[in-house]
Tab-separated table of C-alpha atoms in Angstrom:
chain	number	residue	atom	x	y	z
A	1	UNK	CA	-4.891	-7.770	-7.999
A	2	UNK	CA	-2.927	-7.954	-11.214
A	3	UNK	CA	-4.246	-10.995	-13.028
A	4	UNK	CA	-1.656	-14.005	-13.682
A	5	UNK	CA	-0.998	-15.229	-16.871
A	6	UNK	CA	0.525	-18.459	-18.272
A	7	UNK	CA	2.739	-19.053	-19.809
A	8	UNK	CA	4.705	-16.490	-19.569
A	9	UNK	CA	6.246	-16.987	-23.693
A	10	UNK	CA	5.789	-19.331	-26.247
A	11	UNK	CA	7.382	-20.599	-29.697
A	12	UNK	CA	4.825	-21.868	-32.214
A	13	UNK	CA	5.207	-23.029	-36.009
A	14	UNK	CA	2.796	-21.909	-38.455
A	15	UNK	CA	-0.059	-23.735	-38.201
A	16	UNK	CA	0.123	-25.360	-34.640
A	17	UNK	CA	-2.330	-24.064	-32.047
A	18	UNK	CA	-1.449	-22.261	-28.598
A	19	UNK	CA	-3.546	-21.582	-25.365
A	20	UNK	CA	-2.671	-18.508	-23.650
A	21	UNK	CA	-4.932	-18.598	-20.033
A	22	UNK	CA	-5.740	-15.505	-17.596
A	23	UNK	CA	-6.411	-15.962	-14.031
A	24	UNK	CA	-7.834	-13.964	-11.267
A	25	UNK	CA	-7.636	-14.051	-7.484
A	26	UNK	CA	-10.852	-11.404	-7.681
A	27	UNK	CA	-14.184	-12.161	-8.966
A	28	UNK	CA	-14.103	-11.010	-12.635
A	29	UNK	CA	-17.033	-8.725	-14.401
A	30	UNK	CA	-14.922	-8.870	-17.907
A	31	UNK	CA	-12.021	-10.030	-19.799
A	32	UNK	CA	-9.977	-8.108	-22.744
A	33	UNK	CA	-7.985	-9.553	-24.571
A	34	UNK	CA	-5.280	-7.363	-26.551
A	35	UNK	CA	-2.189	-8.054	-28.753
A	36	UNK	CA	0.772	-5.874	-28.544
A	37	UNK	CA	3.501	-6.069	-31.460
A	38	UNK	CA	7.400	-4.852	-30.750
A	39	UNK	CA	6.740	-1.161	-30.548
A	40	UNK	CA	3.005	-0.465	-31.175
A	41	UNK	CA	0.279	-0.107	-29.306
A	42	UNK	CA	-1.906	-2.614	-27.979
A	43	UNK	CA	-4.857	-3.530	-30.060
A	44	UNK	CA	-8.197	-4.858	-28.496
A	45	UNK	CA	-9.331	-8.911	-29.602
A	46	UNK	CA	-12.242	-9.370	-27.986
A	47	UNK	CA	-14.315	-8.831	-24.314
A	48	UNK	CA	-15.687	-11.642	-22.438
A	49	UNK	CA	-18.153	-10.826	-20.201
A	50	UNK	CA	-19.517	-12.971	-16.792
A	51	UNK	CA	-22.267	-14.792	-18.159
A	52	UNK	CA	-21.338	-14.189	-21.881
A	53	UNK	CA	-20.652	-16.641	-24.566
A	54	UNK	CA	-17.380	-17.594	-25.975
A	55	UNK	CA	-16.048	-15.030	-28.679
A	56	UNK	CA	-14.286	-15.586	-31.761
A	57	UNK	CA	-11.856	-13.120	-33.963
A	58	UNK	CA	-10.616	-14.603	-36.873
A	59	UNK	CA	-9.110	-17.895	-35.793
A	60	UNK	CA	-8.774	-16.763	-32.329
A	61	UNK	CA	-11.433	-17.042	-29.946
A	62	UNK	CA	-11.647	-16.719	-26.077
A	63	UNK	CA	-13.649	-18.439	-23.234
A	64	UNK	CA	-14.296	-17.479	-19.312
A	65	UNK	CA	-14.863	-19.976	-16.781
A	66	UNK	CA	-16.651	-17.575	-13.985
A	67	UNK	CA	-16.370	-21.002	-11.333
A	68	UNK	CA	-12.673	-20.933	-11.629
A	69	UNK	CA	-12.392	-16.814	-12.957
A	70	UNK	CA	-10.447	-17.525	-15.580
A	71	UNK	CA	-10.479	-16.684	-19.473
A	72	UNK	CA	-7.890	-18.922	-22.023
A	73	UNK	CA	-7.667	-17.584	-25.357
A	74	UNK	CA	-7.299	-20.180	-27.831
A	75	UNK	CA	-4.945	-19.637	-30.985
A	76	UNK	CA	-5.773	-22.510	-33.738
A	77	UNK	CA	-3.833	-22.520	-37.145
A	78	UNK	CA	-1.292	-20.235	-36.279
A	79	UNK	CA	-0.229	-17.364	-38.594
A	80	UNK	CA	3.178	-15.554	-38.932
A	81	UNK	CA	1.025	-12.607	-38.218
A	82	UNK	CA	0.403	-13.758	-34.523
A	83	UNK	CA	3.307	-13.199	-33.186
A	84	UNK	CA	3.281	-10.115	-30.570
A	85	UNK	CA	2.690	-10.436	-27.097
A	86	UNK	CA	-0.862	-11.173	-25.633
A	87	UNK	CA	-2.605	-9.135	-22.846
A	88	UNK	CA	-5.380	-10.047	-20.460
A	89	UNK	CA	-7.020	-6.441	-19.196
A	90	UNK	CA	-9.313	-7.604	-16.127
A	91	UNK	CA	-12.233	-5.805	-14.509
A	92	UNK	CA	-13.342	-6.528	-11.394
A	93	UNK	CA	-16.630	-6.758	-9.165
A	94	UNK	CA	-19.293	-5.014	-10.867
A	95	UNK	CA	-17.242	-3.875	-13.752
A	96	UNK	CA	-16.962	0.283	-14.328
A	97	UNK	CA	-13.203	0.084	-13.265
A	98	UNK	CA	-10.009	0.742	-15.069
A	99	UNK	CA	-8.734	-2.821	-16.586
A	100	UNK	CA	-5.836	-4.343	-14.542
A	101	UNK	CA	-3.347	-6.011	-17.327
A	102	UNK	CA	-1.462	-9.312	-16.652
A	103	UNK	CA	2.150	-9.141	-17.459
A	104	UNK	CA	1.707	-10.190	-21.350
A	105	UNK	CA	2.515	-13.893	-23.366
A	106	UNK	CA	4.973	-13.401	-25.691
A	107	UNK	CA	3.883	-14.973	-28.458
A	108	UNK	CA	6.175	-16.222	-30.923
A	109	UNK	CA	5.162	-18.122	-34.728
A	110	UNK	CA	8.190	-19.271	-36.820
A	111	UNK	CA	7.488	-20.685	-40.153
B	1	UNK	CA	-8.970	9.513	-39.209
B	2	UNK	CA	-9.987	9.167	-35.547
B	3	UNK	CA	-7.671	8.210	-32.507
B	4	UNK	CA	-5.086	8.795	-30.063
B	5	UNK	CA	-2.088	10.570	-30.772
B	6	UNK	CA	0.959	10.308	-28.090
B	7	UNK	CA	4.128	12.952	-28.654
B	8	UNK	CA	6.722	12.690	-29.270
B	9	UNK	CA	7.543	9.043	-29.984
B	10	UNK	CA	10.663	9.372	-28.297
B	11	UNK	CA	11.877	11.675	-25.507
B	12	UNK	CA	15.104	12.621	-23.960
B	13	UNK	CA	15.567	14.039	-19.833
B	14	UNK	CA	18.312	14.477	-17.841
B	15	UNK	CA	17.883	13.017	-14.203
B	16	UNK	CA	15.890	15.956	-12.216
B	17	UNK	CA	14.106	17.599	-14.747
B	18	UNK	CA	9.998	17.543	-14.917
B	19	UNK	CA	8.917	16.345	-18.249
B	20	UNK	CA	5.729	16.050	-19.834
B	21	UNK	CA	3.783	13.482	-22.507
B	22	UNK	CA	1.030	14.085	-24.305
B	23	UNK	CA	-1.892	12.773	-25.297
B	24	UNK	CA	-4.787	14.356	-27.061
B	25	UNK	CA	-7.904	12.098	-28.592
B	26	UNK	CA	-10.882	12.897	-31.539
B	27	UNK	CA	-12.541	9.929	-30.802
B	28	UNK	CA	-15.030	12.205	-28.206
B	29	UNK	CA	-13.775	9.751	-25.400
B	30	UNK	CA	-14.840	10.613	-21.947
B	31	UNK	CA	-12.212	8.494	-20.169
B	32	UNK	CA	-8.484	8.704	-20.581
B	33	UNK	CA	-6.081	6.632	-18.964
B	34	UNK	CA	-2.511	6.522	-18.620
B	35	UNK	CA	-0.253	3.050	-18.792
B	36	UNK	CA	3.116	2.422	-17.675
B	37	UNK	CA	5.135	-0.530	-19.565
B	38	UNK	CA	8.581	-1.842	-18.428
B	39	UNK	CA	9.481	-5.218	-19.345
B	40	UNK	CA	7.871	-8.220	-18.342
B	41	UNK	CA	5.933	-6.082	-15.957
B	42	UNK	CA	2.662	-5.624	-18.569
B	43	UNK	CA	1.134	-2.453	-17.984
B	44	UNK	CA	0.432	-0.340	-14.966
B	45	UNK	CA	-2.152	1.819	-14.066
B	46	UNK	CA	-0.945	5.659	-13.477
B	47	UNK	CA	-3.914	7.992	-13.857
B	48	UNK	CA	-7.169	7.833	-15.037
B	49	UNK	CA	-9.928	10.333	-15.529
B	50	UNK	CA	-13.858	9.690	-16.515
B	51	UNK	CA	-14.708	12.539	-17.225
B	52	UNK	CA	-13.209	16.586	-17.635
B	53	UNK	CA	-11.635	18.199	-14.137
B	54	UNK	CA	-11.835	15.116	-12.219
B	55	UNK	CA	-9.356	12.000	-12.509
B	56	UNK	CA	-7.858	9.082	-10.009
B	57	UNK	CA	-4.739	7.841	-8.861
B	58	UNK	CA	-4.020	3.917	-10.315
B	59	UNK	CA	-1.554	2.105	-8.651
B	60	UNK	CA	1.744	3.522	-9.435
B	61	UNK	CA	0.770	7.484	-9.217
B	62	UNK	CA	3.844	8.516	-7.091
B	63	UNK	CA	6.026	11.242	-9.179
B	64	UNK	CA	3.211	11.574	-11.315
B	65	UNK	CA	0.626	14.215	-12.218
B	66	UNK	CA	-2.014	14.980	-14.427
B	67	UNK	CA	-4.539	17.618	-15.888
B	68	UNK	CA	-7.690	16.591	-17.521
B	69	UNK	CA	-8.994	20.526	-18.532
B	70	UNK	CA	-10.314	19.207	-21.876
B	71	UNK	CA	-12.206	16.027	-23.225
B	72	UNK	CA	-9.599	15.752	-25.808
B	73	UNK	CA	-6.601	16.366	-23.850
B	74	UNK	CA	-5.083	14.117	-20.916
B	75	UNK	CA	-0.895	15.280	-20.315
B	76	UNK	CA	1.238	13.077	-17.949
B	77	UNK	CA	3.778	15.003	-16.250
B	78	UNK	CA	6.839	13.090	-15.239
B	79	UNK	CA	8.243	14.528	-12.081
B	80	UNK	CA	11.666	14.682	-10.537
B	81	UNK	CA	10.139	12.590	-7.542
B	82	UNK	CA	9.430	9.488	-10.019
B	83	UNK	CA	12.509	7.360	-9.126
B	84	UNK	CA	12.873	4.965	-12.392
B	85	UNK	CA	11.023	7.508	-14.777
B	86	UNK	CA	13.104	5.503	-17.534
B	87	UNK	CA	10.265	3.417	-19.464
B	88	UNK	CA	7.199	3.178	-22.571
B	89	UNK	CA	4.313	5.483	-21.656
B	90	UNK	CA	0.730	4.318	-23.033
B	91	UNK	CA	-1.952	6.730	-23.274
B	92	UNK	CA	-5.768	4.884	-23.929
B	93	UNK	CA	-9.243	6.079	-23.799
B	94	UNK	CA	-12.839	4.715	-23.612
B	95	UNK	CA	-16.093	5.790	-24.363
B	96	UNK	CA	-17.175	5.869	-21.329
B	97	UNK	CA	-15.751	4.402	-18.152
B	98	UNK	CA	-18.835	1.516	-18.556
B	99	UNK	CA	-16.839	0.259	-21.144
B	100	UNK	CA	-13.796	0.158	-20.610
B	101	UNK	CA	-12.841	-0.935	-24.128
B	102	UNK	CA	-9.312	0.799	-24.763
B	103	UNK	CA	-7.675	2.261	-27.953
B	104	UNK	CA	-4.562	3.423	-27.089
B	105	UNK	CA	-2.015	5.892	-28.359
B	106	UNK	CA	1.564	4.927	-30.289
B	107	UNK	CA	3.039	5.575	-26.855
B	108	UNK	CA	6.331	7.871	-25.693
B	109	UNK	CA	9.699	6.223	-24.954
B	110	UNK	CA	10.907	8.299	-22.290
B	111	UNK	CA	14.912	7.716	-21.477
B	112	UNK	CA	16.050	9.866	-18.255
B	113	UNK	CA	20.053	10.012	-18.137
């Protein structure tokens, strides 16, 4: 049930652009995306919804592709500041469930 | 200022003993959940609760237990049954379990020796 994400880390240098992508074996209701840095909590990005649009934060943004129930999360112009690790929180069915997390993409930007 | 507040940061148990975390919200939340985060493992499901007096086993309840007697208030109770207790606690709440939306707490580092 846990989602799968991919890949599992990855080392960026300012500016380049990353794709971080979320995959479910269950038919999806929503996608949350949330970035955890070393010792915080978790903050929320954004929720893609089945039959919702893509979503944008900043110079992140997000997609869901309900045929293959999948969401990538798209990371253009990298920042020094986006380094954490990246979540994907998954409900399932007809959504009003507790999210299911993927194990995290650790994220890392080096200038 | 409104949120979640997890005590203490950091927390101490020799092997055997019951320990509790806590986790209190002003955000007038009706759901509470609680997270478990080891390494490379994301985070787990525990307990949740949707609204006061009622909450539901996630997927790693064993050695666990919880209360839910107040909106604001959601402890986790560690117990000597929890085999690998060692690990970072997250406590997170919604407005309502329709959207599940989470803000979660600073979480407790609990270290059982």
């Amino acid at each position: 049930q846990q989602p799968v994400q991919s890949p599992q880390a990855v080392i960026l240098r300012e500016g380049e652009d990353a794709v971080i992508n979320c995959s479910s074996s269950k038919a999806l209701y929503s996608v949350h995306w949330y970035r955890q840095k070393h010792g915080e909590a978790p903050v929320f990005l954004m929720i893609l919804l089945k039959g919702g649009e893509q979503k944008g934060h900043e110079k992140i943004s997000a997609s869901f592709n309900e045929k293959k129930q999948q969401s990538s999360l798209y990371l253009t112009a990298s920042q020094l500041s986006y380094s954490g690790t990246y979540f994907c929180g998954t409900e399932i069915g007809s959504g009003n469930t507790p999210l299911v997390f993927g194990k995290g993409t650790r994220l890392s930007v080096i200038a | 200022d409104g949120g979640i507040t997890q005590s203490p940061k950091y927390l101490f148990r020799k092997e055997g003993q019951n320990v509790t975390l806590s986790c209190e919200q002003n955000l007038n939340h009706d759901a509470m959940y609680w997270y478990r985060q080891d390494p490379g493992q994301g985070l787990r499901l525990i307990y949740y609760s949707q609204i006061v007096n009622d909450f539901q086993k996630g997927d790693i309840a064993e050695g666990y237990s919880v209360s839910r007697e107040k909106k604001e208030s959601f402890p986790l109770t560690v117990t000597s049954a929890q085999k690998n207790p060692t690990a970072f606690y997250l406590c997170a709440s919604s407005i309502s379990p329709g959207v599940p939306e989470a803000f979660f707490g600073q979480g407790t580092r609990l270290t059982v020796v």
